Amino acid sequence: MYVCLCQGVTDREIREAAENGVSSMRQLGKELGVGRQCGRCACSAREILRESRTPDYLAMANMLAQPA
């Protein structure tokens, strides 16, 4: 799903950035440009970033990354 229409950024890209160490909206803005133009995406992007950094999400992502 597109989160930032101005920059064409999806929720997957935000989650991937979180997995690569992005931990704040400031970093997300520098990396992907999220929240830098109209700002309508900021709340959704912040929530996705926060959700992606939770231990439950990280455990599930690690489990899915392992071969069956």
Coordinates of C-alpha atoms in Angstrom, one line a residue:
M1 CA 0.0 0.0 0.0
Y2 CA 1.3 3.5 -0.8
V3 CA 1.8 5.5 2.3
C4 CA 3.5 8.6 0.8
L5 CA 2.0 9.5 -2.5
C6 CA 4.3 12.5 -3.0
Q7 CA 7.4 10.3 -3.0
G8 CA 5.8 7.0 -4.0
V9 CA 6.8 5.2 -0.8
T10 CA 5.0 2.0 0.2
D11 CA 4.5 0.4 3.6
R12 CA 7.0 -2.4 2.6
E13 CA 9.7 0.2 1.9
I14 CA 9.1 1.7 5.4
R15 CA 9.3 -1.7 7.0
E16 CA 12.5 -2.6 5.0
A17 CA 14.0 0.7 6.1
A18 CA 13.2 -0.1 9.8
E19 CA 14.8 -3.5 9.4
N20 CA 17.9 -1.7 8.0
G21 CA 18.2 0.4 11.2
V22 CA 15.9 3.4 10.5
S23 CA 14.4 4.2 13.9
S24 CA 12.9 7.7 13.6
M25 CA 10.8 9.9 11.3
R26 CA 13.8 12.1 10.8
Q27 CA 15.9 9.2 9.5
L28 CA 12.9 8.0 7.4
G29 CA 12.6 11.4 5.8
K30 CA 16.3 11.5 4.9
E31 CA 16.2 7.9 3.5
L32 CA 12.9 7.9 1.7
G33 CA 11.6 11.4 1.7
V34 CA 8.6 10.5 3.7
G35 CA 6.8 13.5 5.3
R36 CA 8.9 16.0 3.5
Q37 CA 6.3 17.6 1.2
C38 CA 2.6 17.7 2.2
G39 CA 3.0 15.8 5.4
R40 CA -0.2 13.8 5.1
C41 CA 1.7 10.5 5.4
A42 CA 3.5 11.3 8.6
C43 CA 1.0 9.7 11.0
S44 CA 0.7 6.5 9.0
A45 CA 4.4 6.3 8.4
R46 CA 5.2 6.8 12.1
E47 CA 2.8 4.0 13.0
I48 CA 4.3 1.6 10.5
L49 CA 7.8 2.5 11.7
R50 CA 6.8 2.0 15.3
E51 CA 5.0 -1.3 14.5
S52 CA 8.0 -2.6 12.6
R53 CA 10.3 -2.0 15.6
T54 CA 8.3 -4.0 18.1
P55 CA 9.7 -7.3 19.3
D56 CA 6.6 -9.3 18.0
Y57 CA 7.1 -8.0 14.5
L58 CA 10.8 -8.6 14.5
A59 CA 10.3 -12.2 15.8
M60 CA 7.8 -12.9 13.1
A61 CA 10.0 -11.4 10.4
N62 CA 12.9 -13.5 11.5
M63 CA 10.8 -16.7 11.6
L64 CA 9.5 -16.0 8.0
A65 CA 13.1 -15.3 6.8
Q66 CA 14.3 -18.8 7.8
P67 CA 14.1 -21.6 5.2
A68 CA 11.4 -24.2 5.7

